[in-house]
Amino acid sequence: TRVRSSAASDVYKRQLVTKAPAAKTQTEAAPSFDAKFTAALMSNNIFRGYTLSNNFPSAAGTFEATYSIFFASVNGASVQIPELSHFQLTNTIGLRPTFGKLTLESGFAYYSYPRSAQDLSYGEMYIAPTYAVTPKLTLGLSVYYGPNYYRTGAWENYDAVNGKYDFGHGLALSAELGRQSFGTTADTPPIKLPDYIY
């Protein structure tokens, strides 16, 4: 019978440990697909300072699908705009990457009014970064640009700063300060649409 000395045994154990497979480290999670639906009932459908529902209540619903930093959404809302249908459809596609507390969203939105007597749909590009100052306070700014507002031939630009504070229990306070600017229409003679602060 061969007896292994304690020193030799320690060397043998160290060899076993050395040869053991390295533990797998946790890697970054693979991109996943997500979808959500939200609905809202509003006392007034206000969009950048003016009413889309003629100061009447409005209902809206949004479906959004995301994959990694990519997203696409469809929003439908009831509106009361002269010579247009009572339904506004907004289709949006874009990117929403996150860098720590900074979320940098950018995309393209297309506004349309199905079954209207005339087609006044138009597109708008935008970038809207937000920064989570604290878990409850978020600040942001946004820049929107559309080359053909309601197909009038006039460009439009909306720049804004905003903030939101979450009190918890479903209660939050938000505010926005923005300026809406317009170019001139393609009418004869051209009409300069009025700018305003919201």
PDB file of C-alpha atoms in Angstrom:
ATOM      1  CA  THR A   1       0.000   0.000   0.000  1.00  0.00           C
ATOM      2  CA  ARG A   2       1.301   3.372  -0.974  1.00  0.00           C
ATOM      3  CA  VAL A   3       0.721   6.249   1.477  1.00  0.00           C
ATOM      4  CA  ARG A   4       0.507   9.769   0.075  1.00  0.00           C
ATOM      5  CA  SER A   5       2.212  12.392   2.243  1.00  0.00           C
ATOM      6  CA  SER A   6       0.249  15.469   3.337  1.00  0.00           C
ATOM      7  CA  ALA A   7       2.486  17.741   1.222  1.00  0.00           C
ATOM      8  CA  ALA A   8       1.923  15.590  -1.850  1.00  0.00           C
ATOM      9  CA  SER A   9      -1.796  15.513  -1.096  1.00  0.00           C
ATOM     10  CA  ASP A  10      -1.920  19.336  -0.978  1.00  0.00           C
ATOM     11  CA  VAL A  11      -0.181  19.521  -4.359  1.00  0.00           C
ATOM     12  CA  TYR A  12      -2.648  16.985  -5.749  1.00  0.00           C
ATOM     13  CA  LYS A  13      -5.607  19.022  -4.487  1.00  0.00           C
ATOM     14  CA  ARG A  14      -4.203  22.206  -5.975  1.00  0.00           C
ATOM     15  CA  GLN A  15      -3.843  20.457  -9.320  1.00  0.00           C
ATOM     16  CA  LEU A  16      -7.455  19.371  -9.147  1.00  0.00           C
ATOM     17  CA  VAL A  17      -8.570  22.931  -8.451  1.00  0.00           C
ATOM     18  CA  THR A  18      -6.391  24.254 -11.250  1.00  0.00           C
ATOM     19  CA  LYS A  19      -7.869  21.812 -13.733  1.00  0.00           C
ATOM     20  CA  ALA A  20     -11.463  22.509 -12.720  1.00  0.00           C
ATOM     21  CA  PRO A  21     -13.487  24.345 -15.422  1.00  0.00           C
ATOM     22  CA  ALA A  22     -13.760  28.094 -14.935  1.00  0.00           C
ATOM     23  CA  ALA A  23     -17.095  29.350 -13.678  1.00  0.00           C
ATOM     24  CA  LYS A  24     -19.245  30.960 -16.362  1.00  0.00           C
ATOM     25  CA  THR A  25     -19.656  34.687 -15.977  1.00  0.00           C
ATOM     26  CA  GLN A  26     -23.039  36.305 -16.475  1.00  0.00           C
ATOM     27  CA  THR A  27     -23.287  37.863 -19.910  1.00  0.00           C
ATOM     28  CA  GLU A  28     -25.504  40.660 -21.116  1.00  0.00           C
ATOM     29  CA  ALA A  29     -29.087  39.579 -21.691  1.00  0.00           C
ATOM     30  CA  ALA A  30     -30.095  38.968 -25.284  1.00  0.00           C
ATOM     31  CA  PRO A  31     -32.455  41.501 -26.893  1.00  0.00           C
ATOM     32  CA  SER A  32     -36.086  40.679 -26.196  1.00  0.00           C
ATOM     33  CA  PHE A  33     -39.415  41.516 -27.792  1.00  0.00           C
ATOM     34  CA  ASP A  34     -42.027  43.365 -25.751  1.00  0.00           C
ATOM     35  CA  ALA A  35     -45.492  44.734 -26.489  1.00  0.00           C
ATOM     36  CA  LYS A  36     -47.895  46.848 -24.463  1.00  0.00           C
ATOM     37  CA  PHE A  37     -51.270  48.518 -24.829  1.00  0.00           C
ATOM     38  CA  THR A  38     -52.462  51.640 -23.025  1.00  0.00           C
ATOM     39  CA  ALA A  39     -55.805  53.439 -23.065  1.00  0.00           C
ATOM     40  CA  ALA A  40     -56.871  56.865 -21.831  1.00  0.00           C
ATOM     41  CA  LEU A  41     -60.009  58.936 -21.388  1.00  0.00           C
ATOM     42  CA  MET A  42     -59.354  62.691 -21.411  1.00  0.00           C
ATOM     43  CA  SER A  43     -61.539  65.649 -20.516  1.00  0.00           C
ATOM     44  CA  ASN A  44     -59.927  67.488 -23.460  1.00  0.00           C
ATOM     45  CA  ASN A  45     -57.473  66.358 -26.140  1.00  0.00           C
ATOM     46  CA  ILE A  46     -54.824  69.098 -25.947  1.00  0.00           C
ATOM     47  CA  PHE A  47     -51.912  68.956 -28.399  1.00  0.00           C
ATOM     48  CA  ARG A  48     -49.221  71.618 -28.025  1.00  0.00           C
ATOM     49  CA  GLY A  49     -51.585  74.143 -26.565  1.00  0.00           C
ATOM     50  CA  TYR A  50     -54.666  73.779 -28.760  1.00  0.00           C
ATOM     51  CA  THR A  51     -57.602  71.420 -28.554  1.00  0.00           C
ATOM     52  CA  LEU A  52     -58.023  68.592 -31.061  1.00  0.00           C
ATOM     53  CA  SER A  53     -61.400  67.639 -29.614  1.00  0.00           C
ATOM     54  CA  ASN A  54     -63.047  71.082 -29.696  1.00  0.00           C
ATOM     55  CA  ASN A  55     -62.930  71.166 -25.876  1.00  0.00           C
ATOM     56  CA  PHE A  56     -64.936  67.931 -25.645  1.00  0.00           C
ATOM     57  CA  PRO A  57     -63.829  64.668 -23.969  1.00  0.00           C
ATOM     58  CA  SER A  58     -61.655  62.350 -26.022  1.00  0.00           C
ATOM     59  CA  ALA A  59     -60.638  58.688 -25.899  1.00  0.00           C
ATOM     60  CA  ALA A  60     -57.289  57.299 -27.042  1.00  0.00           C
ATOM     61  CA  GLY A  61     -55.432  54.010 -27.231  1.00  0.00           C
ATOM     62  CA  THR A  62     -51.809  53.122 -28.012  1.00  0.00           C
ATOM     63  CA  PHE A  63     -50.136  49.863 -29.005  1.00  0.00           C
ATOM     64  CA  GLU A  64     -46.326  49.752 -28.869  1.00  0.00           C
ATOM     65  CA  ALA A  65     -43.904  46.974 -29.741  1.00  0.00           C
ATOM     66  CA  THR A  66     -40.197  47.093 -28.876  1.00  0.00           C
ATOM     67  CA  TYR A  67     -37.162  44.976 -29.737  1.00  0.00           C
ATOM     68  CA  SER A  68     -33.844  45.969 -28.208  1.00  0.00           C
ATOM     69  CA  ILE A  69     -33.538  49.722 -28.932  1.00  0.00           C
ATOM     70  CA  PHE A  70     -36.116  49.681 -31.779  1.00  0.00           C
ATOM     71  CA  PHE A  71     -39.784  50.532 -31.297  1.00  0.00           C
ATOM     72  CA  ALA A  72     -42.955  51.043 -33.314  1.00  0.00           C
ATOM     73  CA  SER A  73     -46.304  52.305 -32.089  1.00  0.00           C
ATOM     74  CA  VAL A  74     -49.820  53.045 -33.292  1.00  0.00           C
ATOM     75  CA  ASN A  75     -51.995  55.608 -31.509  1.00  0.00           C
ATOM     76  CA  GLY A  76     -55.651  56.263 -32.235  1.00  0.00           C
ATOM     77  CA  ALA A  77     -57.576  59.171 -30.709  1.00  0.00           C
ATOM     78  CA  SER A  78     -60.982  60.762 -31.146  1.00  0.00           C
ATOM     79  CA  VAL A  79     -60.810  64.336 -32.455  1.00  0.00           C
ATOM     80  CA  GLN A  80     -63.136  67.131 -33.579  1.00  0.00           C
ATOM     81  CA  ILE A  81     -61.313  68.930 -36.403  1.00  0.00           C
ATOM     82  CA  PRO A  82     -63.360  70.691 -39.122  1.00  0.00           C
ATOM     83  CA  GLU A  83     -63.427  68.885 -42.497  1.00  0.00           C
ATOM     84  CA  LEU A  84     -61.556  65.901 -41.060  1.00  0.00           C
ATOM     85  CA  SER A  85     -62.718  62.554 -39.716  1.00  0.00           C
ATOM     86  CA  HIS A  86     -63.326  62.154 -35.989  1.00  0.00           C
ATOM     87  CA  PHE A  87     -60.338  59.831 -35.718  1.00  0.00           C
ATOM     88  CA  GLN A  88     -56.635  60.672 -35.691  1.00  0.00           C
ATOM     89  CA  LEU A  89     -54.112  57.909 -36.299  1.00  0.00           C
ATOM     90  CA  THR A  90     -50.442  58.396 -35.377  1.00  0.00           C
ATOM     91  CA  ASN A  91     -47.887  55.805 -36.520  1.00  0.00           C
ATOM     92  CA  THR A  92     -44.391  56.108 -35.053  1.00  0.00           C
ATOM     93  CA  ILE A  93     -41.126  54.235 -35.567  1.00  0.00           C
ATOM     94  CA  GLY A  94     -37.800  54.986 -33.939  1.00  0.00           C
ATOM     95  CA  LEU A  95     -34.870  54.194 -31.687  1.00  0.00           C
ATOM     96  CA  ARG A  96     -34.733  54.378 -27.875  1.00  0.00           C
ATOM     97  CA  PRO A  97     -31.211  53.550 -26.620  1.00  0.00           C
ATOM     98  CA  THR A  98     -30.362  54.045 -22.947  1.00  0.00           C
ATOM     99  CA  PHE A  99     -26.984  55.176 -21.592  1.00  0.00           C
ATOM    100  CA  GLY A 100     -27.203  54.954 -17.825  1.00  0.00           C
ATOM    101  CA  LYS A 101     -29.657  57.657 -16.726  1.00  0.00           C
ATOM    102  CA  LEU A 102     -29.925  59.104 -20.251  1.00  0.00           C
ATOM    103  CA  THR A 103     -32.542  57.846 -22.711  1.00  0.00           C
ATOM    104  CA  LEU A 104     -32.076  59.138 -26.254  1.00  0.00           C
ATOM    105  CA  GLU A 105     -35.275  58.665 -28.248  1.00  0.00           C
ATOM    106  CA  SER A 106     -35.568  59.648 -31.896  1.00  0.00           C
ATOM    107  CA  GLY A 107     -38.015  58.715 -34.580  1.00  0.00           C
ATOM    108  CA  PHE A 108     -40.562  59.564 -37.256  1.00  0.00           C
ATOM    109  CA  ALA A 109     -44.289  60.084 -36.633  1.00  0.00           C
ATOM    110  CA  TYR A 110     -46.990  60.111 -39.314  1.00  0.00           C
ATOM    111  CA  TYR A 111     -50.349  61.765 -38.550  1.00  0.00           C
ATOM    112  CA  SER A 112     -53.369  60.736 -40.630  1.00  0.00           C
ATOM    113  CA  TYR A 113     -57.172  61.031 -40.555  1.00  0.00           C
ATOM    114  CA  PRO A 114     -58.731  57.932 -42.150  1.00  0.00           C
ATOM    115  CA  ARG A 115     -61.918  58.399 -44.200  1.00  0.00           C
ATOM    116  CA  SER A 116     -61.584  62.180 -44.362  1.00  0.00           C
ATOM    117  CA  ALA A 117     -62.915  64.081 -47.347  1.00  0.00           C
ATOM    118  CA  GLN A 118     -59.385  65.332 -48.039  1.00  0.00           C
ATOM    119  CA  ASP A 119     -55.957  63.910 -47.249  1.00  0.00           C
ATOM    120  CA  LEU A 120     -54.184  66.210 -44.804  1.00  0.00           C
ATOM    121  CA  SER A 121     -51.800  63.607 -43.392  1.00  0.00           C
ATOM    122  CA  TYR A 122     -48.225  64.677 -42.722  1.00  0.00           C
ATOM    123  CA  GLY A 123     -44.968  63.397 -41.229  1.00  0.00           C
ATOM    124  CA  GLU A 124     -42.722  64.701 -38.488  1.00  0.00           C
ATOM    125  CA  MET A 125     -39.164  63.833 -37.437  1.00  0.00           C
ATOM    126  CA  TYR A 126     -38.117  64.247 -33.829  1.00  0.00           C
ATOM    127  CA  ILE A 127     -35.472  63.715 -31.169  1.00  0.00           C
ATOM    128  CA  ALA A 128     -36.453  63.667 -27.483  1.00  0.00           C
ATOM    129  CA  PRO A 129     -33.742  62.844 -24.909  1.00  0.00           C
ATOM    130  CA  THR A 130     -34.662  62.454 -21.219  1.00  0.00           C
ATOM    131  CA  TYR A 131     -32.459  62.280 -18.129  1.00  0.00           C
ATOM    132  CA  ALA A 132     -33.419  60.629 -14.825  1.00  0.00           C
ATOM    133  CA  VAL A 133     -32.028  63.097 -12.286  1.00  0.00           C
ATOM    134  CA  THR A 134     -33.392  60.916  -9.468  1.00  0.00           C
ATOM    135  CA  PRO A 135     -35.627  57.824  -9.489  1.00  0.00           C
ATOM    136  CA  LYS A 136     -38.579  60.229  -9.155  1.00  0.00           C
ATOM    137  CA  LEU A 137     -37.501  63.278 -11.201  1.00  0.00           C
ATOM    138  CA  THR A 138     -37.017  63.152 -14.981  1.00  0.00           C
ATOM    139  CA  LEU A 139     -36.063  66.110 -17.193  1.00  0.00           C
ATOM    140  CA  GLY A 140     -36.122  66.227 -20.969  1.00  0.00           C
ATOM    141  CA  LEU A 141     -36.104  68.276 -24.127  1.00  0.00           C
ATOM    142  CA  SER A 142     -37.565  67.639 -27.544  1.00  0.00           C
ATOM    143  CA  VAL A 143     -37.166  68.915 -31.089  1.00  0.00           C
ATOM    144  CA  TYR A 144     -39.786  68.160 -33.773  1.00  0.00           C
ATOM    145  CA  TYR A 145     -39.756  69.093 -37.451  1.00  0.00           C
ATOM    146  CA  GLY A 146     -42.291  68.539 -40.215  1.00  0.00           C
ATOM    147  CA  PRO A 147     -41.608  69.730 -43.789  1.00  0.00           C
ATOM    148  CA  ASN A 148     -45.277  69.940 -44.881  1.00  0.00           C
ATOM    149  CA  TYR A 149     -47.667  70.783 -42.032  1.00  0.00           C
ATOM    150  CA  TYR A 150     -51.158  69.438 -42.839  1.00  0.00           C
ATOM    151  CA  ARG A 151     -50.046  69.548 -46.500  1.00  0.00           C
ATOM    152  CA  THR A 152     -50.139  73.341 -46.550  1.00  0.00           C
ATOM    153  CA  GLY A 153     -46.598  73.592 -47.911  1.00  0.00           C
ATOM    154  CA  ALA A 154     -45.430  75.232 -44.672  1.00  0.00           C
ATOM    155  CA  TRP A 155     -42.742  73.657 -42.495  1.00  0.00           C
ATOM    156  CA  GLU A 156     -43.277  73.404 -38.747  1.00  0.00           C
ATOM    157  CA  ASN A 157     -40.902  73.138 -35.800  1.00  0.00           C
ATOM    158  CA  TYR A 158     -41.654  72.529 -32.126  1.00  0.00           C
ATOM    159  CA  ASP A 159     -38.949  72.849 -29.450  1.00  0.00           C
ATOM    160  CA  ALA A 160     -39.696  72.162 -25.786  1.00  0.00           C
ATOM    161  CA  VAL A 161     -38.283  71.434 -22.348  1.00  0.00           C
ATOM    162  CA  ASN A 162     -40.222  69.270 -19.929  1.00  0.00           C
ATOM    163  CA  GLY A 163     -40.101  67.684 -16.499  1.00  0.00           C
ATOM    164  CA  LYS A 164     -41.942  64.996 -14.566  1.00  0.00           C
ATOM    165  CA  TYR A 165     -42.003  64.161 -10.854  1.00  0.00           C
ATOM    166  CA  ASP A 166     -43.394  60.825  -9.720  1.00  0.00           C
ATOM    167  CA  PHE A 167     -45.007  60.964  -6.265  1.00  0.00           C
ATOM    168  CA  GLY A 168     -45.722  57.227  -6.331  1.00  0.00           C
ATOM    169  CA  HIS A 169     -49.072  55.427  -5.978  1.00  0.00           C
ATOM    170  CA  GLY A 170     -49.927  56.376  -9.571  1.00  0.00           C
ATOM    171  CA  LEU A 171     -49.651  60.131  -8.962  1.00  0.00           C
ATOM    172  CA  ALA A 172     -47.264  62.270 -11.027  1.00  0.00           C
ATOM    173  CA  LEU A 173     -46.846  65.954 -11.887  1.00  0.00           C
ATOM    174  CA  SER A 174     -45.510  66.993 -15.284  1.00  0.00           C
ATOM    175  CA  ALA A 175     -44.971  70.294 -17.088  1.00  0.00           C
ATOM    176  CA  GLU A 176     -43.761  71.472 -20.494  1.00  0.00           C
ATOM    177  CA  LEU A 177     -42.661  74.763 -22.007  1.00  0.00           C
ATOM    178  CA  GLY A 178     -42.382  74.905 -25.782  1.00  0.00           C
ATOM    179  CA  ARG A 179     -42.424  77.102 -28.848  1.00  0.00           C
ATOM    180  CA  GLN A 180     -44.237  76.167 -32.053  1.00  0.00           C
ATOM    181  CA  SER A 181     -42.920  77.836 -35.211  1.00  0.00           C
ATOM    182  CA  PHE A 182     -44.197  77.715 -38.790  1.00  0.00           C
ATOM    183  CA  GLY A 183     -43.113  78.690 -42.266  1.00  0.00           C
ATOM    184  CA  THR A 184     -45.323  80.076 -45.049  1.00  0.00           C
ATOM    185  CA  THR A 185     -47.951  78.089 -46.924  1.00  0.00           C
ATOM    186  CA  ALA A 186     -47.936  77.309 -50.627  1.00  0.00           C
ATOM    187  CA  ASP A 187     -51.039  79.444 -51.168  1.00  0.00           C
ATOM    188  CA  THR A 188     -51.113  82.388 -53.567  1.00  0.00           C
ATOM    189  CA  PRO A 189     -50.209  84.683 -51.967  1.00  0.00           C
ATOM    190  CA  PRO A 190     -48.277  82.672 -49.309  1.00  0.00           C
ATOM    191  CA  ILE A 191     -49.606  82.879 -45.741  1.00  0.00           C
ATOM    192  CA  LYS A 192     -47.276  82.992 -42.742  1.00  0.00           C
ATOM    193  CA  LEU A 193     -48.740  80.741 -40.058  1.00  0.00           C
ATOM    194  CA  PRO A 194     -48.508  82.343 -36.569  1.00  0.00           C
ATOM    195  CA  ASP A 195     -45.876  81.148 -34.108  1.00  0.00           C
ATOM    196  CA  TYR A 196     -46.757  80.739 -30.438  1.00  0.00           C
ATOM    197  CA  ILE A 197     -45.391  79.661 -27.041  1.00  0.00           C
ATOM    198  CA  TYR A 198     -47.055  76.814 -25.177  1.00  0.00           C
TER     199      TYR A 198
END
